[in-house]
Amino acid sequence: MLNFNNTFVTLPEYFYQEVNPTKVTNPSLIKFNYKLAEELGLYDSRLEDITNIFSGNIICPGSQPIAQVYAGHQFGHFVPRLGDGRAILLGEVFDSNGYRKDIQLKGSGRTPYSRGGDGRAWLGPVIREYIISEFMHNLAVPTTRSLAAVLTGEDIYRQEALPGAILTRVASSHIRIGNFEYFAAKDDTEALKLLADYVIDRHYPLIKNDTNPYLSLLGQVLKKQSLLVAKWMSIGFIHGVMNTDNMSISGETIDYGPCAFMDYYDQNMVFSSIDNYGRYAYNNQPKICQWNLSCLAEALLPIIDSNKDHSIELCTEALNSFNQDFKSNFYRLMIGKIGLDGELLEDFMLVQDLLDLMQKYKADFTLTFRYLSKIVDENNDLSSFLKLFDEEANTSSELNLWLSKWRLRLKSHNLDLSKISHRMDLINPAFIPRNHKIEEMIEKAHLNNDYSLMNDFLEIMENPFQEQDIFRKYFFAPENKALNYVTFCGT
Ligand code: AMP
Ligand code: MG
């Protein structure tokens, strides 16, 4: 059994509402993350118990189910009250490292914040989130985790009847920028302070005794988020819906909706069907992250300093550090991806030149970096690498020119080339959950009750840095680069 130790419920009752998951008729377990369960102190549970607990049919002793209230800027527009409309927090547990984790059901029925929604999720987004979040974790990207996926045995209705499902999400906390915005919009300084103190205690205890802990809080979230977005971009990930209610205060990737990994590189890539203006496009992510942080800053203004002008000054200074922070994180990661370990602008120019070529000749993002490690030695065969780029690239000298510049720089490291190549293979994944395979995985699960693809992916993600021949069919992007992949919000 999970050993709950809940703290969010000690905050005043206007931070949340008590609500139990709605029981479902015939739950069945799709996947259970036994490894994660062990880390959370959940051993030896019977299949039936697991199914009942993570479908919301049984409430464990110690669990105090609630829905949290928050607001948020969605596509730039402020919505004063959103809240968990289809998520219910069961409570908190300590993991084996002593870290506090939230255990939350997503898709477990209506809550006081559901508005017109049914509080449910269908199988497709549940599978997507399970796979992508666990993949992110294995690529060392901070993220919420997936503990369980359960079919409810009930249909839900979107444009058609679809199988209902519930995901159990594990997070350092589910507190978002939107939780602060909710109280700021109500001019409730008292609640803002309580929330900020709670967050500092839970996530950033080291800043507690700073001269201005609330300003430090902004700085800490900024640092975490600038690293997070840099990490996303270094693996070609597009979150898709970076609204302020989908940005975690702890710096974890949260709310996997219309997200995706790019196949071929395009800095303006957008997947989400509702992102008409490219607000959350690949290359716009740092700018939007900074914009979201400015919403957090605005919410924190009254508790940072009683003099508003001074508070604004302090926050502006903090926000201005975002660009530099992001850039140094992004440069460091990208420079590492091409096998260098400098942090020079000159090295990053090399990365930028490569990205420009990848953009121009539509090269596969993941495999370009992966294959570079195979050609650190100029005597090695280039053909697989070249095949990643559009044919016109082969008739131009640009790629060769870039390769010579790159190799020259590699040589200056005075390291054994095989060591460099090995190091690159530990940084650049061979596999990512490619969109067309995720779609196939969902279709097979939905139409044929066939989870073999999902199982393959779960195995691949145990070691995404290893090229495994048996999984070759998951390695490549679809041949047709003109296929425009579209993702839909995870409802
Ligand atoms: P999202 O875009 O998934 O982050 O959701 C935005 C808001 O809509 C959040 O407050 C969600 O809780 C709510 N929401 C999304 N889907 C549903 C649903 N099926 N039923 C009720 N609320 C929902
Ligand atoms: Mg959300």
Short mmCIF file of C-alpha atoms and ligand atoms in Angstrom, two decimals:
data_model
loop_
_atom_site.label_atom_id
_atom_site.label_comp_id
_atom_site.label_asym_id
_atom_site.label_seq_id
_atom_site.Cartn_x
_atom_site.Cartn_y
_atom_site.Cartn_z
CA MET A 1 0.00 0.00 0.00
CA LEU A 2 1.06 3.57 -0.52
CA ASN A 3 2.08 5.31 2.65
CA PHE A 4 0.48 8.73 2.30
CA ASN A 5 1.80 11.82 4.04
CA ASN A 6 -0.23 14.77 2.77
CA THR A 7 0.71 18.41 3.13
CA PHE A 8 -1.20 20.30 0.42
CA VAL A 9 -4.44 19.66 2.32
CA THR A 10 -3.01 21.51 5.33
CA LEU A 11 -3.33 24.72 3.28
CA PRO A 12 -6.64 26.59 3.65
CA GLU A 13 -9.63 24.94 2.01
CA TYR A 14 -9.89 27.63 -0.67
CA PHE A 15 -6.72 26.16 -2.27
CA TYR A 16 -8.63 23.04 -3.36
CA GLN A 17 -11.85 21.11 -3.09
CA GLU A 18 -12.29 17.64 -1.71
CA VAL A 19 -13.58 15.29 -4.36
CA ASN A 20 -13.46 11.54 -4.80
CA PRO A 21 -12.76 9.86 -8.11
CA THR A 22 -15.93 8.62 -9.81
CA LYS A 23 -16.13 4.82 -9.68
CA VAL A 24 -15.87 2.98 -12.99
CA THR A 25 -17.68 -0.19 -14.00
CA ASN A 26 -15.09 -2.57 -15.27
CA PRO A 27 -11.48 -1.43 -14.88
CA SER A 28 -8.57 -3.34 -16.35
CA LEU A 29 -4.89 -2.64 -16.07
CA ILE A 30 -3.05 -1.65 -19.26
CA LYS A 31 0.36 -0.95 -17.79
CA PHE A 32 1.88 -0.67 -14.38
CA ASN A 33 5.31 0.81 -13.76
CA TYR A 34 6.61 -1.68 -11.20
CA LYS A 35 10.01 -0.05 -10.99
CA LEU A 36 8.54 3.35 -10.17
CA ALA A 37 6.06 1.73 -7.78
CA GLU A 38 8.93 0.26 -5.81
CA GLU A 39 10.62 3.63 -5.64
CA LEU A 40 7.40 4.95 -4.15
CA GLY A 41 7.26 2.22 -1.54
CA LEU A 42 4.54 0.21 -3.24
CA TYR A 43 5.57 -3.45 -3.26
CA ASP A 44 3.77 -6.72 -3.70
CA SER A 45 0.32 -5.38 -4.40
CA ARG A 46 -2.09 -7.78 -6.04
CA LEU A 47 -3.15 -7.04 -9.61
CA GLU A 48 -6.72 -6.59 -8.47
CA ASP A 49 -5.72 -4.03 -5.83
CA ILE A 50 -3.55 -2.12 -8.28
CA THR A 51 -6.39 -2.01 -10.78
CA ASN A 52 -8.88 -0.83 -8.21
CA ILE A 53 -6.63 1.78 -6.66
CA PHE A 54 -5.48 3.31 -9.95
CA SER A 55 -8.92 3.35 -11.49
CA GLY A 56 -10.18 5.31 -8.48
CA ASN A 57 -12.52 2.54 -7.35
CA ILE A 58 -10.76 2.11 -4.04
CA ILE A 59 -9.42 4.95 -1.92
CA CYS A 60 -6.35 3.83 0.02
CA PRO A 61 -6.15 4.57 3.72
CA GLY A 62 -4.37 7.89 4.16
CA SER A 63 -5.37 9.23 0.76
CA GLN A 64 -7.26 12.56 0.86
CA PRO A 65 -8.47 13.12 -2.70
CA ILE A 66 -8.67 16.74 -3.84
CA ALA A 67 -8.79 18.86 -6.98
CA GLN A 68 -6.51 21.91 -6.91
CA VAL A 69 -7.67 25.32 -8.02
CA TYR A 70 -5.56 27.42 -10.37
CA ALA A 71 -5.90 30.04 -13.07
CA GLY A 72 -3.82 30.45 -16.20
CA HIS A 73 -2.92 32.29 -19.35
CA GLN A 74 -4.07 30.10 -22.22
CA PHE A 75 -2.63 31.20 -25.56
CA GLY A 76 -2.01 34.60 -23.96
CA HIS A 77 -5.53 35.09 -22.56
CA PHE A 78 -6.12 35.07 -18.84
CA VAL A 79 -8.66 32.60 -17.46
CA PRO A 80 -9.24 33.41 -13.77
CA ARG A 81 -10.40 29.92 -12.74
CA LEU A 82 -9.33 26.66 -14.33
CA GLY A 83 -8.33 24.07 -11.74
CA ASP A 84 -8.08 20.31 -12.01
CA GLY A 85 -11.02 19.51 -14.23
CA ARG A 86 -10.17 15.89 -14.84
CA ALA A 87 -7.40 15.22 -12.38
CA ILE A 88 -7.66 14.22 -8.75
CA LEU A 89 -4.74 14.31 -6.37
CA LEU A 90 -4.83 11.21 -4.17
CA GLY A 91 -2.12 12.47 -1.87
CA GLU A 92 1.63 12.61 -1.32
CA VAL A 93 4.19 9.91 -0.56
CA PHE A 94 7.93 9.88 0.03
CA ASP A 95 10.04 8.08 -2.55
CA SER A 96 13.05 5.96 -1.67
CA ASN A 97 15.31 9.04 -1.90
CA GLY A 98 13.19 10.89 0.61
CA TYR A 99 11.59 13.18 -1.98
CA ARG A 100 7.92 14.03 -1.62
CA LYS A 101 5.80 13.01 -4.63
CA ASP A 102 2.21 13.70 -5.63
CA ILE A 103 0.13 10.76 -6.80
CA GLN A 104 -2.62 11.95 -9.11
CA LEU A 105 -5.27 10.27 -11.21
CA LYS A 106 -5.92 11.90 -14.59
CA GLY A 107 -9.25 11.11 -16.22
CA SER A 108 -10.99 9.98 -13.04
CA GLY A 109 -14.23 11.90 -13.34
CA ARG A 110 -15.69 15.32 -12.84
CA THR A 111 -14.53 17.80 -10.22
CA PRO A 112 -15.88 21.19 -9.16
CA TYR A 113 -13.53 22.67 -11.81
CA SER A 114 -14.70 20.53 -14.72
CA ARG A 115 -17.01 23.20 -16.14
CA GLY A 116 -18.50 21.62 -19.27
CA GLY A 117 -16.02 18.73 -19.40
CA ASP A 118 -16.68 15.11 -18.48
CA GLY A 119 -13.54 14.77 -16.36
CA ARG A 120 -12.48 11.81 -18.45
CA ALA A 121 -9.65 10.90 -20.80
CA TRP A 122 -9.57 8.39 -23.60
CA LEU A 123 -7.04 5.68 -24.19
CA GLY A 124 -5.03 7.53 -26.88
CA PRO A 125 -3.71 10.45 -24.80
CA VAL A 126 -3.18 8.14 -21.83
CA ILE A 127 -0.88 5.91 -23.87
CA ARG A 128 0.88 8.95 -25.35
CA GLU A 129 1.55 10.48 -21.97
CA TYR A 130 2.68 7.19 -20.45
CA ILE A 131 5.20 6.58 -23.23
CA ILE A 132 6.44 10.12 -23.76
CA SER A 133 6.79 11.03 -20.09
CA GLU A 134 8.71 7.84 -19.33
CA PHE A 135 10.87 8.39 -22.39
CA MET A 136 11.66 11.91 -21.22
CA HIS A 137 12.65 10.55 -17.85
CA ASN A 138 15.02 8.09 -19.46
CA LEU A 139 16.53 10.89 -21.52
CA ALA A 140 17.27 12.70 -18.23
CA VAL A 141 14.69 15.42 -18.81
CA PRO A 142 12.84 16.52 -15.65
CA THR A 143 9.28 15.32 -15.99
CA THR A 144 6.20 14.03 -14.28
CA ARG A 145 6.18 10.22 -14.36
CA SER A 146 3.59 7.61 -15.24
CA LEU A 147 2.81 4.96 -12.68
CA ALA A 148 -0.23 3.26 -14.16
CA ALA A 149 -2.60 3.23 -17.11
CA VAL A 150 -6.01 1.67 -16.67
CA LEU A 151 -8.95 1.14 -18.98
CA THR A 152 -12.18 2.12 -17.27
CA GLY A 153 -14.38 -0.30 -19.19
CA GLU A 154 -16.60 2.65 -20.09
CA ASP A 155 -16.90 4.56 -23.32
CA ILE A 156 -16.43 8.29 -23.37
CA TYR A 157 -17.75 10.55 -26.08
CA ARG A 158 -15.73 12.94 -28.17
CA GLN A 159 -16.70 13.01 -31.86
CA GLU A 160 -17.26 9.30 -31.43
CA ALA A 161 -17.38 6.72 -28.65
CA LEU A 162 -13.88 5.96 -27.39
CA PRO A 163 -12.52 3.73 -24.63
CA GLY A 164 -12.07 5.66 -21.38
CA ALA A 165 -8.77 5.40 -19.54
CA ILE A 166 -7.02 6.80 -16.48
CA LEU A 167 -3.37 7.70 -16.09
CA THR A 168 -1.69 7.82 -12.71
CA ARG A 169 0.74 10.69 -12.73
CA VAL A 170 3.57 11.14 -10.26
CA ALA A 171 5.08 14.59 -9.83
CA SER A 172 7.30 16.52 -7.43
CA SER A 173 4.14 18.59 -7.10
CA HIS A 174 1.36 19.74 -9.39
CA ILE A 175 1.74 23.39 -8.45
CA ARG A 176 1.82 25.56 -11.53
CA ILE A 177 2.38 29.22 -12.33
CA GLY A 178 -1.41 29.29 -12.59
CA ASN A 179 -1.81 28.53 -8.84
CA PHE A 180 -0.07 31.83 -8.09
CA GLU A 181 -2.01 33.68 -10.78
CA TYR A 182 -5.28 32.50 -9.25
CA PHE A 183 -4.65 34.25 -5.94
CA ALA A 184 -2.95 37.27 -7.53
CA ALA A 185 -6.07 37.92 -9.62
CA LYS A 186 -8.09 37.92 -6.41
CA ASP A 187 -5.63 40.34 -4.76
CA ASP A 188 -5.24 37.76 -2.02
CA THR A 189 -1.75 38.56 -0.74
CA GLU A 190 -2.21 36.35 2.28
CA ALA A 191 -2.86 33.29 0.12
CA LEU A 192 0.04 34.18 -2.18
CA LYS A 193 2.38 34.22 0.80
CA LEU A 194 1.04 30.91 2.09
CA LEU A 195 1.49 29.31 -1.32
CA ALA A 196 4.97 30.77 -1.83
CA ASP A 197 6.05 29.60 1.64
CA TYR A 198 4.64 26.15 0.92
CA VAL A 199 6.50 25.96 -2.41
CA ILE A 200 9.75 27.15 -0.85
CA ASP A 201 9.47 24.54 1.90
CA ARG A 202 8.66 21.80 -0.54
CA HIS A 203 10.89 22.60 -3.51
CA TYR A 204 13.45 25.24 -2.64
CA PRO A 205 14.22 24.99 1.09
CA LEU A 206 17.70 26.43 0.60
CA ILE A 207 16.35 29.90 -0.19
CA LYS A 208 14.16 30.07 2.91
CA ASN A 209 16.53 32.34 4.78
CA ASP A 210 17.45 34.55 1.82
CA THR A 211 16.93 38.29 2.30
CA ASN A 212 14.06 38.19 -0.16
CA PRO A 213 12.94 34.56 -0.44
CA TYR A 214 10.06 35.38 -2.82
CA LEU A 215 12.40 37.05 -5.26
CA SER A 216 14.73 34.07 -4.90
CA LEU A 217 11.76 31.83 -5.66
CA LEU A 218 11.28 33.57 -8.99
CA GLY A 219 15.00 33.14 -9.68
CA GLN A 220 14.89 29.44 -8.83
CA VAL A 221 11.91 28.69 -11.06
CA LEU A 222 13.56 30.68 -13.84
CA LYS A 223 16.73 28.61 -13.55
CA LYS A 224 14.83 25.32 -13.60
CA GLN A 225 12.68 26.34 -16.53
CA SER A 226 15.54 27.72 -18.61
CA LEU A 227 17.30 24.39 -18.25
CA LEU A 228 14.12 22.45 -18.96
CA VAL A 229 13.37 24.23 -22.23
CA ALA A 230 17.02 23.90 -23.30
CA LYS A 231 16.79 20.16 -22.65
CA TRP A 232 13.56 19.87 -24.63
CA MET A 233 15.10 21.65 -27.57
CA SER A 234 18.26 19.56 -27.46
CA ILE A 235 16.16 16.48 -28.18
CA GLY A 236 13.79 18.10 -30.68
CA PHE A 237 10.82 18.17 -28.31
CA ILE A 238 7.90 20.54 -28.71
CA HIS A 239 5.60 20.82 -25.72
CA GLY A 240 2.79 22.24 -27.79
CA VAL A 241 0.72 23.97 -25.14
CA MET A 242 2.96 26.01 -22.87
CA ASN A 243 0.15 27.84 -21.13
CA THR A 244 0.96 29.13 -17.65
CA ASP A 245 -1.31 26.46 -16.16
CA ASN A 246 0.88 23.86 -17.84
CA MET A 247 4.17 25.11 -16.42
CA SER A 248 5.27 23.50 -13.20
CA ILE A 249 6.87 25.44 -10.36
CA SER A 250 9.22 22.51 -9.73
CA GLY A 251 10.64 22.68 -13.26
CA GLU A 252 9.28 19.35 -14.47
CA THR A 253 7.69 18.84 -17.87
CA ILE A 254 3.98 18.62 -17.16
CA ASP A 255 0.71 18.20 -19.06
CA TYR A 256 1.61 16.14 -22.09
CA GLY A 257 -1.08 17.13 -24.52
CA PRO A 258 -0.36 17.95 -28.14
CA CYS A 259 3.39 17.48 -27.69
CA ALA A 260 5.71 15.69 -30.11
CA PHE A 261 9.29 15.10 -31.14
CA MET A 262 10.23 16.43 -34.54
CA ASP A 263 11.38 14.07 -37.22
CA TYR A 264 13.11 16.39 -39.69
CA TYR A 265 14.39 19.64 -38.29
CA ASP A 266 12.34 22.77 -38.77
CA GLN A 267 12.83 25.54 -36.27
CA ASN A 268 9.29 26.79 -36.87
CA MET A 269 7.69 23.40 -36.37
CA VAL A 270 4.23 23.34 -34.78
CA PHE A 271 2.25 20.15 -34.18
CA SER A 272 -0.74 21.26 -32.17
CA SER A 273 -3.96 21.55 -34.12
CA ILE A 274 -5.00 24.59 -32.08
CA ASP A 275 -1.73 26.52 -32.28
CA ASN A 276 -2.69 28.52 -35.34
CA TYR A 277 -0.11 31.26 -34.96
CA GLY A 278 2.88 29.16 -33.98
CA ARG A 279 2.90 30.63 -30.47
CA TYR A 280 4.36 27.39 -29.14
CA ALA A 281 6.56 26.53 -32.13
CA TYR A 282 9.90 24.80 -31.47
CA ASN A 283 12.01 27.94 -31.62
CA ASN A 284 9.53 30.09 -29.76
CA GLN A 285 9.68 27.96 -26.63
CA PRO A 286 12.35 30.01 -24.79
CA LYS A 287 10.54 33.26 -25.50
CA ILE A 288 7.24 31.83 -24.31
CA CYS A 289 8.87 30.36 -21.24
CA GLN A 290 10.18 33.81 -20.36
CA TRP A 291 6.74 35.29 -21.00
CA ASN A 292 5.21 32.71 -18.66
CA LEU A 293 7.81 33.54 -16.04
CA SER A 294 6.83 37.19 -16.34
CA CYS A 295 3.29 36.09 -15.43
CA LEU A 296 4.72 34.40 -12.35
CA ALA A 297 6.69 37.56 -11.55
CA GLU A 298 3.58 39.67 -11.91
CA ALA A 299 1.70 37.39 -9.54
CA LEU A 300 4.53 37.59 -7.00
CA LEU A 301 4.92 41.41 -7.20
CA PRO A 302 2.89 42.24 -4.06
CA ILE A 303 4.86 39.84 -1.87
CA ILE A 304 8.30 40.64 -3.27
CA ASP A 305 8.18 44.26 -2.15
CA SER A 306 5.44 46.50 -0.82
CA ASN A 307 6.70 49.23 -3.13
CA LYS A 308 5.35 48.15 -6.49
CA ASP A 309 7.90 50.05 -8.57
CA HIS A 310 10.75 48.55 -6.65
CA SER A 311 9.21 45.11 -6.95
CA ILE A 312 8.91 45.55 -10.70
CA GLU A 313 12.54 46.62 -10.87
CA LEU A 314 13.69 43.53 -8.98
CA CYS A 315 11.59 41.18 -11.09
CA THR A 316 12.67 42.78 -14.36
CA GLU A 317 16.28 42.28 -13.42
CA ALA A 318 15.59 38.62 -12.63
CA LEU A 319 13.63 38.07 -15.85
CA ASN A 320 16.37 39.69 -17.89
CA SER A 321 18.74 36.93 -16.83
CA PHE A 322 16.57 34.32 -18.56
CA ASN A 323 18.04 34.77 -22.03
CA GLN A 324 21.60 34.33 -20.90
CA ASP A 325 20.63 31.39 -18.73
CA PHE A 326 18.76 29.65 -21.48
CA LYS A 327 21.47 30.30 -24.05
CA SER A 328 24.27 28.95 -21.91
CA ASN A 329 22.24 25.82 -21.15
CA PHE A 330 21.27 25.33 -24.77
CA TYR A 331 24.78 26.00 -26.11
CA ARG A 332 26.36 23.61 -23.62
CA LEU A 333 23.93 20.83 -24.50
CA MET A 334 24.16 21.32 -28.25
CA ILE A 335 27.94 21.66 -28.23
CA GLY A 336 28.06 18.37 -26.32
CA LYS A 337 25.84 16.76 -28.94
CA ILE A 338 28.44 17.39 -31.64
CA GLY A 339 31.18 15.89 -29.47
CA LEU A 340 32.83 19.11 -28.30
CA ASP A 341 33.18 20.22 -24.75
CA GLY A 342 33.84 23.91 -25.12
CA GLU A 343 31.36 26.57 -24.24
CA LEU A 344 32.57 29.03 -26.81
CA LEU A 345 30.39 31.09 -29.03
CA GLU A 346 32.60 29.83 -31.84
CA ASP A 347 31.61 26.25 -31.00
CA PHE A 348 28.00 27.18 -30.94
CA MET A 349 28.36 28.81 -34.35
CA LEU A 350 29.35 25.37 -35.56
CA VAL A 351 26.13 23.98 -34.07
CA GLN A 352 24.13 26.81 -35.60
CA ASP A 353 25.64 26.20 -39.04
CA LEU A 354 24.69 22.54 -38.75
CA LEU A 355 21.14 23.41 -37.70
CA ASP A 356 20.90 25.77 -40.69
CA LEU A 357 21.91 22.94 -43.00
CA MET A 358 19.48 20.57 -41.32
CA GLN A 359 16.74 23.13 -41.82
CA LYS A 360 17.66 23.77 -45.44
CA TYR A 361 17.88 20.09 -46.35
CA LYS A 362 15.21 18.76 -43.98
CA ALA A 363 17.47 16.42 -42.04
CA ASP A 364 16.17 14.13 -39.34
CA PHE A 365 16.94 15.80 -36.00
CA THR A 366 17.62 12.72 -33.89
CA LEU A 367 19.58 10.74 -36.45
CA THR A 368 21.74 13.64 -37.64
CA PHE A 369 23.32 13.87 -34.20
CA ARG A 370 23.33 10.12 -33.78
CA TYR A 371 25.11 9.52 -37.09
CA LEU A 372 27.69 12.24 -36.52
CA SER A 373 29.34 9.97 -33.98
CA LYS A 374 29.91 7.43 -36.75
CA ILE A 375 31.84 9.89 -38.90
CA VAL A 376 34.13 11.62 -36.44
CA ASP A 377 36.84 9.81 -38.37
CA GLU A 378 37.11 11.18 -41.89
CA ASN A 379 37.88 7.70 -43.23
CA ASN A 380 34.45 6.42 -42.28
CA ASP A 381 31.63 6.01 -44.75
CA LEU A 382 29.46 9.13 -45.00
CA SER A 383 26.59 7.70 -46.98
CA SER A 384 24.14 6.96 -44.14
CA PHE A 385 24.69 10.43 -42.75
CA LEU A 386 24.18 12.10 -46.13
CA LYS A 387 21.00 10.15 -46.74
CA LEU A 388 19.38 12.01 -43.87
CA PHE A 389 19.53 15.22 -45.86
CA ASP A 390 17.53 16.10 -48.97
CA GLU A 391 19.24 15.01 -52.16
CA GLU A 392 20.26 18.53 -53.16
CA ALA A 393 22.61 18.54 -50.17
CA ASN A 394 24.76 15.92 -51.91
CA THR A 395 25.44 18.15 -54.86
CA SER A 396 26.44 21.08 -52.72
CA SER A 397 29.75 21.39 -50.91
CA GLU A 398 28.18 22.91 -47.80
CA LEU A 399 27.95 19.72 -45.81
CA ASN A 400 31.50 18.69 -46.57
CA LEU A 401 32.73 22.10 -45.67
CA TRP A 402 30.93 21.89 -42.37
CA LEU A 403 32.31 18.43 -41.68
CA SER A 404 35.89 19.58 -42.23
CA LYS A 405 35.46 22.56 -39.92
CA TRP A 406 33.91 20.29 -37.31
CA ARG A 407 36.64 17.68 -37.53
CA LEU A 408 39.30 20.32 -37.23
CA ARG A 409 37.70 21.51 -34.01
CA LEU A 410 37.36 17.92 -32.74
CA LYS A 411 41.06 17.38 -33.31
CA SER A 412 41.89 20.37 -31.14
CA HIS A 413 40.47 18.38 -28.21
CA ASN A 414 43.42 16.02 -28.43
CA LEU A 415 41.20 13.09 -27.53
CA ASP A 416 40.98 9.69 -29.03
CA LEU A 417 38.29 9.86 -31.76
CA SER A 418 36.66 6.66 -30.58
CA LYS A 419 36.30 8.20 -27.11
CA ILE A 420 34.58 11.22 -28.61
CA SER A 421 32.30 9.02 -30.63
CA HIS A 422 31.44 6.93 -27.57
CA ARG A 423 30.70 10.06 -25.54
CA MET A 424 28.37 11.32 -28.27
CA ASP A 425 26.46 8.05 -28.27
CA LEU A 426 25.73 8.51 -24.59
CA ILE A 427 24.25 11.95 -25.25
CA ASN A 428 22.40 11.53 -28.53
CA PRO A 429 19.54 9.04 -28.32
CA ALA A 430 19.18 6.48 -31.07
CA PHE A 431 15.45 6.24 -30.48
CA ILE A 432 12.74 8.74 -29.77
CA PRO A 433 9.02 7.97 -29.67
CA ARG A 434 8.34 8.94 -33.26
CA ASN A 435 4.92 10.34 -34.05
CA HIS A 436 3.91 7.82 -36.67
CA LYS A 437 4.80 4.97 -34.31
CA ILE A 438 2.91 6.53 -31.41
CA GLU A 439 -0.13 6.81 -33.68
CA GLU A 440 0.26 3.18 -34.73
CA MET A 441 0.66 2.16 -31.09
CA ILE A 442 -2.58 3.91 -30.14
CA GLU A 443 -4.47 2.54 -33.11
CA LYS A 444 -3.41 -1.03 -32.41
CA ALA A 445 -4.29 -0.72 -28.74
CA HIS A 446 -7.61 0.92 -29.49
CA LEU A 447 -8.80 -1.22 -32.38
CA ASN A 448 -7.18 -4.59 -31.69
CA ASN A 449 -6.45 -4.52 -27.99
CA ASP A 450 -2.85 -5.06 -29.11
CA TYR A 451 -0.23 -3.55 -26.83
CA SER A 452 2.80 -5.07 -28.54
CA LEU A 453 4.07 -1.74 -29.87
CA MET A 454 3.68 -0.17 -26.49
CA ASN A 455 5.64 -3.03 -24.97
CA ASP A 456 8.38 -2.60 -27.57
CA PHE A 457 8.65 1.08 -26.72
CA LEU A 458 8.80 0.33 -23.03
CA GLU A 459 11.70 -1.96 -23.74
CA ILE A 460 13.44 0.50 -26.06
CA MET A 461 13.21 3.24 -23.48
CA GLU A 462 15.13 1.14 -21.02
CA ASN A 463 18.08 2.13 -23.15
CA PRO A 464 17.28 4.70 -25.84
CA PHE A 465 21.03 5.26 -26.40
CA GLN A 466 21.57 1.76 -27.71
CA GLU A 467 20.95 0.93 -31.36
CA GLN A 468 19.13 -2.38 -31.20
CA ASP A 469 18.58 -4.20 -34.44
CA ILE A 470 15.37 -5.86 -33.32
CA PHE A 471 13.85 -2.42 -32.98
CA ARG A 472 15.09 -1.13 -36.34
CA LYS A 473 11.56 -0.37 -37.50
CA TYR A 474 11.27 2.30 -34.82
CA PHE A 475 14.50 3.99 -35.79
CA PHE A 476 13.61 5.99 -38.87
CA ALA A 477 11.23 8.82 -39.68
CA PRO A 478 8.60 8.19 -42.37
CA GLU A 479 10.04 8.56 -45.89
CA ASN A 480 7.57 11.24 -46.86
CA LYS A 481 8.74 14.48 -45.31
CA ALA A 482 5.70 16.32 -46.57
CA LEU A 483 3.41 14.46 -44.17
CA ASN A 484 2.24 17.07 -41.73
CA TYR A 485 1.79 15.49 -38.36
CA VAL A 486 -0.92 17.12 -36.26
CA THR A 487 -1.51 16.57 -32.55
CA PHE A 488 -4.68 17.29 -30.66
CA CYS A 489 -5.14 18.47 -27.09
CA GLY A 490 -5.12 15.53 -24.77
CA THR A 491 -8.79 15.51 -23.89
P1 AMP B 1 -5.16 21.22 -20.57
O1 AMP B 1 -5.22 21.97 -21.84
O2 AMP B 1 -5.20 19.74 -20.70
O3 AMP B 1 -4.02 21.66 -19.71
O4 AMP B 1 -6.51 21.59 -19.78
C1 AMP B 1 -6.95 22.90 -19.56
C2 AMP B 1 -8.05 22.89 -18.52
O5 AMP B 1 -9.17 22.15 -18.97
C3 AMP B 1 -7.63 22.29 -17.19
O6 AMP B 1 -8.25 23.03 -16.17
C4 AMP B 1 -8.19 20.88 -17.29
O7 AMP B 1 -8.42 20.33 -16.03
C5 AMP B 1 -9.49 21.11 -18.07
N1 AMP B 1 -9.92 19.91 -18.81
C6 AMP B 1 -9.33 19.36 -19.87
N2 AMP B 1 -10.02 18.28 -20.30
C7 AMP B 1 -11.08 18.13 -19.49
C8 AMP B 1 -12.17 17.21 -19.40
N3 AMP B 1 -12.31 16.19 -20.23
N4 AMP B 1 -13.08 17.40 -18.41
C9 AMP B 1 -12.96 18.42 -17.55
N5 AMP B 1 -11.96 19.32 -17.58
C10 AMP B 1 -11.03 19.19 -18.53
MG MG B 2 -3.23 21.53 -18.09
#
